[in-house]
Amino acid sequence: MRLHEKNAESPETSLGRDQVYANNYYDPDIAHSGADYDEDLHVQCPSHITERRLITKIDIRVIPILSILYLLAFLDRTNIANAAVFGLQKDLHLSPTGVEYNTALTIFFVPYILFEIPSNIFLKRLSPHVWRELPWDVLEIPASTDMTTVSACMFLFGLVTVCQGLVKSYSGLLATRFFLGLAETGMFPGCFYLIGMWYKRSEAQRRFSFFFSSTTLAGAFGGLLASAIGKMSGMRGYNGWRWIFILEGTLTCVVAFAFYFLIPAFPEDAKWLGEDERAYIKARLRQDQGRSAAERKITVRDVGNIFKDFKIFVGGFMYFGLIVAAYAYSFFSPSIIRSYGFSPISTQLHSVPPWAIAFAFAMLIAYLSDKTRHRFLFTLIPISVAIAGFAILLTVHHRPNLQYAALFLVAMGCYSAMPVIVCWFNLNLGGHHRRAVGTAWQVGFGNIGGIIATYAFQAKDAPQYKRGNRDRSPRDLSLTEFEKTEKGDMSPDYRYLL
């Protein structure tokens, strides 16, 4: 194997090894220092460990921690759906047919959307184990640091969830939902971003899907937990819905203390890997994705250049399209199931199976996607499954068993396609700076769909919820035959051939 020889500096390469971009120092060899490689960028695994064992070591250290973190974040975000079944709206005097409850869901997304990109940039500025003051010198953000400070965010959204269980009025509910969205900002894209900096593109989908599928586990776990906690209604003078917030928020706070020491770093800073192992991981990622430029600082110019790429906007719209259906399901499935005639406890238990099946289906899709090294087809298949579920919900109204089965299809389709879309987009962004900004943009813009979702299923539309299922049945517009003829294929009676 002929090793690549480093050329001496010359007038033709006046920048040499110390290159400058936008006033940033840039070491072109940082991604593979310490690892031998040839002109084809072939890399050798350290002699004391195999590649498979090293990846397993990373899996054990990275994926479970981040999955539990996001599971608790999603649980605290959506447990309001379980609380609604146990009388939240009645106790806070919300109109049974109004949109106050929907507005409470919406307010979460305002800070969550606005601060996605800044939070992903700030994430790089925060030092290990310490929550520093706000980085007003954001234009001088160093590009690599430890991720353990997200445990502070985790503690904060757990604390806000506890406060959500203590509110006495509708305005208090709105305030806690706003601060919950603020505390959770950056959590999801930050974790996705970190996973993308550890794995090659051909092996990442299963890891992304397992992490993302913690949302389905949160749905299943939340339903089981709510069915048990709901029985505490009346204890200490609190109704069951209050205990759901208090206990689940307390669990998040306790776990946050442990995660202060466990949340993993970037490959460049992982102290639980040997020097040769870090060099190998960085070299194999450079072979697959190019240089990460981890030592570079993110500047305003970087952000502007990233948004000159039209693919960045396409990624946002891809996620936006799915998030509407996914959040609509997570926020309203307990209420929809309750409309089938189940008791509050039975409703919580019946909400578990669709989430569990969705997790299994998502992992199957992820395995096949990685096996074939293909993404596009494995977004279309789950989306088709979800469309089939919504079609049943739209057309069937008096067969609860079939309607309940349709919820399985919706959950399976939505929560299997979303991780593939995010992974597909994320891993086609090279370098720390493009991936940090691009991922935050996709998730931030996509979550605008969450605002739409919160008004999709309104109480006044129960039990058929035609608005949420997108009923577009032809309506009598009192058009004459002449007017219909003049409209041609724009006539409401015209049917296209598909």
PDB file of C-alpha atoms in Angstrom, residues 129-315:
ATOM      1  CA  HIS A 129     -20.919  19.731  31.927  1.00  0.00           C
ATOM      2  CA  VAL A 130     -21.513  23.487  32.374  1.00  0.00           C
ATOM      3  CA  TRP A 131     -24.370  25.633  31.079  1.00  0.00           C
ATOM      4  CA  ARG A 132     -22.568  28.815  30.152  1.00  0.00           C
ATOM      5  CA  GLU A 133     -24.039  32.223  29.676  1.00  0.00           C
ATOM      6  CA  LEU A 134     -25.734  32.920  26.339  1.00  0.00           C
ATOM      7  CA  PRO A 135     -23.077  33.110  23.587  1.00  0.00           C
ATOM      8  CA  TRP A 136     -23.415  36.656  22.348  1.00  0.00           C
ATOM      9  CA  ASP A 137     -20.240  36.062  20.359  1.00  0.00           C
ATOM     10  CA  VAL A 138     -22.202  33.589  18.243  1.00  0.00           C
ATOM     11  CA  LEU A 139     -20.248  34.573  15.154  1.00  0.00           C
ATOM     12  CA  GLU A 140     -17.144  33.045  16.747  1.00  0.00           C
ATOM     13  CA  ILE A 141     -18.643  29.670  17.577  1.00  0.00           C
ATOM     14  CA  PRO A 142     -16.131  26.832  17.804  1.00  0.00           C
ATOM     15  CA  ALA A 143     -17.375  23.858  15.863  1.00  0.00           C
ATOM     16  CA  SER A 144     -16.765  20.956  18.208  1.00  0.00           C
ATOM     17  CA  THR A 145     -17.560  20.436  21.844  1.00  0.00           C
ATOM     18  CA  ASP A 146     -19.148  17.900  24.146  1.00  0.00           C
ATOM     19  CA  MET A 147     -22.890  17.241  24.034  1.00  0.00           C
ATOM     20  CA  THR A 148     -23.401  16.703  27.749  1.00  0.00           C
ATOM     21  CA  THR A 149     -24.886  20.144  28.292  1.00  0.00           C
ATOM     22  CA  VAL A 150     -28.121  19.039  26.634  1.00  0.00           C
ATOM     23  CA  SER A 151     -28.828  17.368  29.979  1.00  0.00           C
ATOM     24  CA  ALA A 152     -29.556  20.888  31.261  1.00  0.00           C
ATOM     25  CA  CYS A 153     -32.230  21.279  28.573  1.00  0.00           C
ATOM     26  CA  MET A 154     -33.561  17.868  29.509  1.00  0.00           C
ATOM     27  CA  PHE A 155     -33.887  18.884  33.160  1.00  0.00           C
ATOM     28  CA  LEU A 156     -35.630  22.104  32.164  1.00  0.00           C
ATOM     29  CA  PHE A 157     -38.318  20.485  30.027  1.00  0.00           C
ATOM     30  CA  GLY A 158     -38.890  17.919  32.771  1.00  0.00           C
ATOM     31  CA  LEU A 159     -39.353  20.742  35.285  1.00  0.00           C
ATOM     32  CA  VAL A 160     -41.753  22.594  32.976  1.00  0.00           C
ATOM     33  CA  THR A 161     -43.775  19.387  32.583  1.00  0.00           C
ATOM     34  CA  VAL A 162     -44.125  19.148  36.362  1.00  0.00           C
ATOM     35  CA  CYS A 163     -45.328  22.771  36.406  1.00  0.00           C
ATOM     36  CA  GLN A 164     -47.848  21.861  33.711  1.00  0.00           C
ATOM     37  CA  GLY A 165     -49.494  19.559  36.221  1.00  0.00           C
ATOM     38  CA  LEU A 166     -49.850  22.414  38.724  1.00  0.00           C
ATOM     39  CA  VAL A 167     -51.530  25.036  36.529  1.00  0.00           C
ATOM     40  CA  LYS A 168     -54.855  26.468  37.656  1.00  0.00           C
ATOM     41  CA  SER A 169     -56.027  28.207  34.505  1.00  0.00           C
ATOM     42  CA  TYR A 170     -55.937  28.187  30.726  1.00  0.00           C
ATOM     43  CA  SER A 171     -53.357  31.007  30.671  1.00  0.00           C
ATOM     44  CA  GLY A 172     -51.098  28.927  32.918  1.00  0.00           C
ATOM     45  CA  LEU A 173     -51.387  26.021  30.507  1.00  0.00           C
ATOM     46  CA  LEU A 174     -50.418  28.261  27.584  1.00  0.00           C
ATOM     47  CA  ALA A 175     -47.387  29.595  29.477  1.00  0.00           C
ATOM     48  CA  THR A 176     -46.069  26.152  30.381  1.00  0.00           C
ATOM     49  CA  ARG A 177     -46.582  24.859  26.835  1.00  0.00           C
ATOM     50  CA  PHE A 178     -44.572  27.818  25.492  1.00  0.00           C
ATOM     51  CA  PHE A 179     -41.638  27.211  27.831  1.00  0.00           C
ATOM     52  CA  LEU A 180     -41.800  23.480  27.140  1.00  0.00           C
ATOM     53  CA  GLY A 181     -41.303  24.199  23.442  1.00  0.00           C
ATOM     54  CA  LEU A 182     -38.420  26.546  24.279  1.00  0.00           C
ATOM     55  CA  ALA A 183     -36.698  23.942  26.477  1.00  0.00           C
ATOM     56  CA  GLU A 184     -37.032  21.192  23.860  1.00  0.00           C
ATOM     57  CA  THR A 185     -35.707  23.357  21.035  1.00  0.00           C
ATOM     58  CA  GLY A 186     -32.734  21.761  19.325  1.00  0.00           C
ATOM     59  CA  MET A 187     -33.082  18.430  21.120  1.00  0.00           C
ATOM     60  CA  PHE A 188     -34.210  16.430  18.096  1.00  0.00           C
ATOM     61  CA  PRO A 189     -32.010  17.957  15.361  1.00  0.00           C
ATOM     62  CA  GLY A 190     -29.085  18.025  17.789  1.00  0.00           C
ATOM     63  CA  CYS A 191     -29.345  14.283  18.408  1.00  0.00           C
ATOM     64  CA  PHE A 192     -29.841  13.524  14.708  1.00  0.00           C
ATOM     65  CA  TYR A 193     -26.861  15.694  13.919  1.00  0.00           C
ATOM     66  CA  LEU A 194     -24.694  13.856  16.463  1.00  0.00           C
ATOM     67  CA  ILE A 195     -25.678  10.401  15.178  1.00  0.00           C
ATOM     68  CA  GLY A 196     -24.836  11.503  11.647  1.00  0.00           C
ATOM     69  CA  MET A 197     -21.302  12.378  12.762  1.00  0.00           C
ATOM     70  CA  TRP A 198     -20.641   8.813  13.983  1.00  0.00           C
ATOM     71  CA  TYR A 199     -21.881   6.492  11.223  1.00  0.00           C
ATOM     72  CA  LYS A 200     -21.347   5.941   7.520  1.00  0.00           C
ATOM     73  CA  ARG A 201     -24.370   6.565   5.309  1.00  0.00           C
ATOM     74  CA  SER A 202     -24.789   2.864   4.489  1.00  0.00           C
ATOM     75  CA  GLU A 203     -25.109   1.896   8.159  1.00  0.00           C
ATOM     76  CA  ALA A 204     -26.938   4.898   9.586  1.00  0.00           C
ATOM     77  CA  GLN A 205     -30.600   4.228   8.737  1.00  0.00           C
ATOM     78  CA  ARG A 206     -31.130   1.523  11.352  1.00  0.00           C
ATOM     79  CA  ARG A 207     -29.580   3.763  13.996  1.00  0.00           C
ATOM     80  CA  PHE A 208     -31.633   6.764  12.914  1.00  0.00           C
ATOM     81  CA  SER A 209     -34.821   4.707  12.837  1.00  0.00           C
ATOM     82  CA  PHE A 210     -34.183   3.167  16.245  1.00  0.00           C
ATOM     83  CA  PHE A 211     -33.577   6.632  17.679  1.00  0.00           C
ATOM     84  CA  PHE A 212     -36.576   8.147  15.929  1.00  0.00           C
ATOM     85  CA  SER A 213     -38.768   5.190  16.831  1.00  0.00           C
ATOM     86  CA  SER A 214     -38.338   6.107  20.460  1.00  0.00           C
ATOM     87  CA  THR A 215     -41.321   8.348  19.633  1.00  0.00           C
ATOM     88  CA  THR A 216     -43.438   5.255  19.013  1.00  0.00           C
ATOM     89  CA  LEU A 217     -42.118   3.683  22.196  1.00  0.00           C
ATOM     90  CA  ALA A 218     -42.989   6.934  23.986  1.00  0.00           C
ATOM     91  CA  GLY A 219     -46.533   6.639  22.655  1.00  0.00           C
ATOM     92  CA  ALA A 220     -46.837   3.056  23.839  1.00  0.00           C
ATOM     93  CA  PHE A 221     -45.117   3.737  27.157  1.00  0.00           C
ATOM     94  CA  GLY A 222     -47.189   6.887  27.652  1.00  0.00           C
ATOM     95  CA  GLY A 223     -50.432   4.995  27.159  1.00  0.00           C
ATOM     96  CA  LEU A 224     -49.467   2.287  29.660  1.00  0.00           C
ATOM     97  CA  LEU A 225     -48.168   4.816  32.155  1.00  0.00           C
ATOM     98  CA  ALA A 226     -51.254   7.016  31.824  1.00  0.00           C
ATOM     99  CA  SER A 227     -53.574   4.046  32.369  1.00  0.00           C
ATOM    100  CA  ALA A 228     -51.810   3.361  35.682  1.00  0.00           C
ATOM    101  CA  ILE A 229     -51.360   6.968  36.790  1.00  0.00           C
ATOM    102  CA  GLY A 230     -54.988   7.746  35.970  1.00  0.00           C
ATOM    103  CA  LYS A 231     -55.997   5.498  38.862  1.00  0.00           C
ATOM    104  CA  MET A 232     -54.313   7.981  41.231  1.00  0.00           C
ATOM    105  CA  SER A 233     -57.103  10.486  40.585  1.00  0.00           C
ATOM    106  CA  GLY A 234     -58.093  12.165  43.853  1.00  0.00           C
ATOM    107  CA  MET A 235     -54.810  11.453  45.633  1.00  0.00           C
ATOM    108  CA  ARG A 236     -53.559  14.591  47.442  1.00  0.00           C
ATOM    109  CA  GLY A 237     -56.513  16.400  45.919  1.00  0.00           C
ATOM    110  CA  TYR A 238     -55.144  16.147  42.372  1.00  0.00           C
ATOM    111  CA  ASN A 239     -57.032  14.632  39.469  1.00  0.00           C
ATOM    112  CA  GLY A 240     -55.403  11.961  37.329  1.00  0.00           C
ATOM    113  CA  TRP A 241     -54.330  14.300  34.516  1.00  0.00           C
ATOM    114  CA  ARG A 242     -52.247  16.359  36.943  1.00  0.00           C
ATOM    115  CA  TRP A 243     -50.393  13.272  38.171  1.00  0.00           C
ATOM    116  CA  ILE A 244     -49.559  12.350  34.568  1.00  0.00           C
ATOM    117  CA  PHE A 245     -47.638  15.606  34.152  1.00  0.00           C
ATOM    118  CA  ILE A 246     -46.090  15.599  37.632  1.00  0.00           C
ATOM    119  CA  LEU A 247     -44.780  12.024  37.635  1.00  0.00           C
ATOM    120  CA  GLU A 248     -43.620  11.919  34.019  1.00  0.00           C
ATOM    121  CA  GLY A 249     -41.885  15.289  34.410  1.00  0.00           C
ATOM    122  CA  THR A 250     -40.189  14.122  37.610  1.00  0.00           C
ATOM    123  CA  LEU A 251     -38.918  11.015  35.808  1.00  0.00           C
ATOM    124  CA  THR A 252     -37.343  13.239  33.142  1.00  0.00           C
ATOM    125  CA  CYS A 253     -35.609  15.400  35.766  1.00  0.00           C
ATOM    126  CA  VAL A 254     -34.139  12.380  37.561  1.00  0.00           C
ATOM    127  CA  VAL A 255     -32.844  10.846  34.321  1.00  0.00           C
ATOM    128  CA  ALA A 256     -31.332  14.219  33.340  1.00  0.00           C
ATOM    129  CA  PHE A 257     -28.979  14.074  36.339  1.00  0.00           C
ATOM    130  CA  ALA A 258     -27.644  10.674  35.239  1.00  0.00           C
ATOM    131  CA  PHE A 259     -27.329  11.751  31.609  1.00  0.00           C
ATOM    132  CA  TYR A 260     -25.148  14.679  32.682  1.00  0.00           C
ATOM    133  CA  PHE A 261     -22.316  12.133  32.773  1.00  0.00           C
ATOM    134  CA  LEU A 262     -23.457   9.817  29.979  1.00  0.00           C
ATOM    135  CA  ILE A 263     -24.476  11.881  26.923  1.00  0.00           C
ATOM    136  CA  PRO A 264     -21.811  11.174  24.272  1.00  0.00           C
ATOM    137  CA  ALA A 265     -19.478  13.609  22.566  1.00  0.00           C
ATOM    138  CA  PHE A 266     -18.502  14.028  18.923  1.00  0.00           C
ATOM    139  CA  PRO A 267     -15.965  11.496  17.604  1.00  0.00           C
ATOM    140  CA  GLU A 268     -13.205  14.127  17.809  1.00  0.00           C
ATOM    141  CA  ASP A 269     -13.752  14.515  21.577  1.00  0.00           C
ATOM    142  CA  ALA A 270     -14.869  11.036  22.711  1.00  0.00           C
ATOM    143  CA  LYS A 271     -12.657  10.165  25.680  1.00  0.00           C
ATOM    144  CA  TRP A 272     -14.123   6.664  25.918  1.00  0.00           C
ATOM    145  CA  LEU A 273     -12.348   5.739  22.675  1.00  0.00           C
ATOM    146  CA  GLY A 274      -8.622   5.260  22.294  1.00  0.00           C
ATOM    147  CA  GLU A 275      -6.619   7.639  20.146  1.00  0.00           C
ATOM    148  CA  ASP A 276      -6.219   5.037  17.381  1.00  0.00           C
ATOM    149  CA  GLU A 277      -9.954   4.248  17.523  1.00  0.00           C
ATOM    150  CA  ARG A 278     -10.882   7.928  17.185  1.00  0.00           C
ATOM    151  CA  ALA A 279      -8.492   8.279  14.262  1.00  0.00           C
ATOM    152  CA  TYR A 280     -10.039   5.256  12.555  1.00  0.00           C
ATOM    153  CA  ILE A 281     -13.619   6.465  13.066  1.00  0.00           C
ATOM    154  CA  LYS A 282     -12.748   9.891  11.665  1.00  0.00           C
ATOM    155  CA  ALA A 283     -10.901   8.374   8.720  1.00  0.00           C
ATOM    156  CA  ARG A 284     -13.740   6.002   7.741  1.00  0.00           C
ATOM    157  CA  LEU A 285     -16.242   8.864   7.919  1.00  0.00           C
ATOM    158  CA  ARG A 286     -13.981  11.006   5.751  1.00  0.00           C
ATOM    159  CA  GLN A 287     -13.839   8.168   3.224  1.00  0.00           C
ATOM    160  CA  ASP A 288     -17.636   7.998   3.167  1.00  0.00           C
ATOM    161  CA  GLN A 289     -18.660  11.644   3.562  1.00  0.00           C
ATOM    162  CA  GLY A 290     -15.611  13.815   2.976  1.00  0.00           C
ATOM    163  CA  ARG A 291     -13.889  16.082   5.477  1.00  0.00           C
ATOM    164  CA  SER A 292     -16.049  17.163   8.401  1.00  0.00           C
ATOM    165  CA  ALA A 293     -14.201  20.457   9.028  1.00  0.00           C
ATOM    166  CA  ALA A 294     -14.945  19.906  12.710  1.00  0.00           C
ATOM    167  CA  GLU A 295     -12.434  22.555  13.806  1.00  0.00           C
ATOM    168  CA  ARG A 296     -14.088  25.323  11.782  1.00  0.00           C
ATOM    169  CA  LYS A 297     -16.299  27.970  13.282  1.00  0.00           C
ATOM    170  CA  ILE A 298     -19.819  28.537  11.990  1.00  0.00           C
ATOM    171  CA  THR A 299     -20.334  32.048  10.661  1.00  0.00           C
ATOM    172  CA  VAL A 300     -23.206  34.034   9.200  1.00  0.00           C
ATOM    173  CA  ARG A 301     -21.564  33.570   5.809  1.00  0.00           C
ATOM    174  CA  ASP A 302     -21.742  29.788   6.272  1.00  0.00           C
ATOM    175  CA  VAL A 303     -25.466  29.957   7.044  1.00  0.00           C
ATOM    176  CA  GLY A 304     -26.090  32.163   4.008  1.00  0.00           C
ATOM    177  CA  ASN A 305     -24.151  29.865   1.681  1.00  0.00           C
ATOM    178  CA  ILE A 306     -26.026  26.816   2.935  1.00  0.00           C
ATOM    179  CA  PHE A 307     -29.380  28.391   2.062  1.00  0.00           C
ATOM    180  CA  LYS A 308     -28.206  29.027  -1.496  1.00  0.00           C
ATOM    181  CA  ASP A 309     -28.618  25.287  -2.068  1.00  0.00           C
ATOM    182  CA  PHE A 310     -32.193  24.537  -3.194  1.00  0.00           C
ATOM    183  CA  LYS A 311     -31.953  21.006  -1.760  1.00  0.00           C
ATOM    184  CA  ILE A 312     -32.034  22.515   1.728  1.00  0.00           C
ATOM    185  CA  PHE A 313     -35.555  23.813   1.062  1.00  0.00           C
ATOM    186  CA  VAL A 314     -36.645  20.515  -0.495  1.00  0.00           C
ATOM    187  CA  GLY A 315     -35.595  18.702   2.684  1.00  0.00           C
TER     188      GLY A 315
END
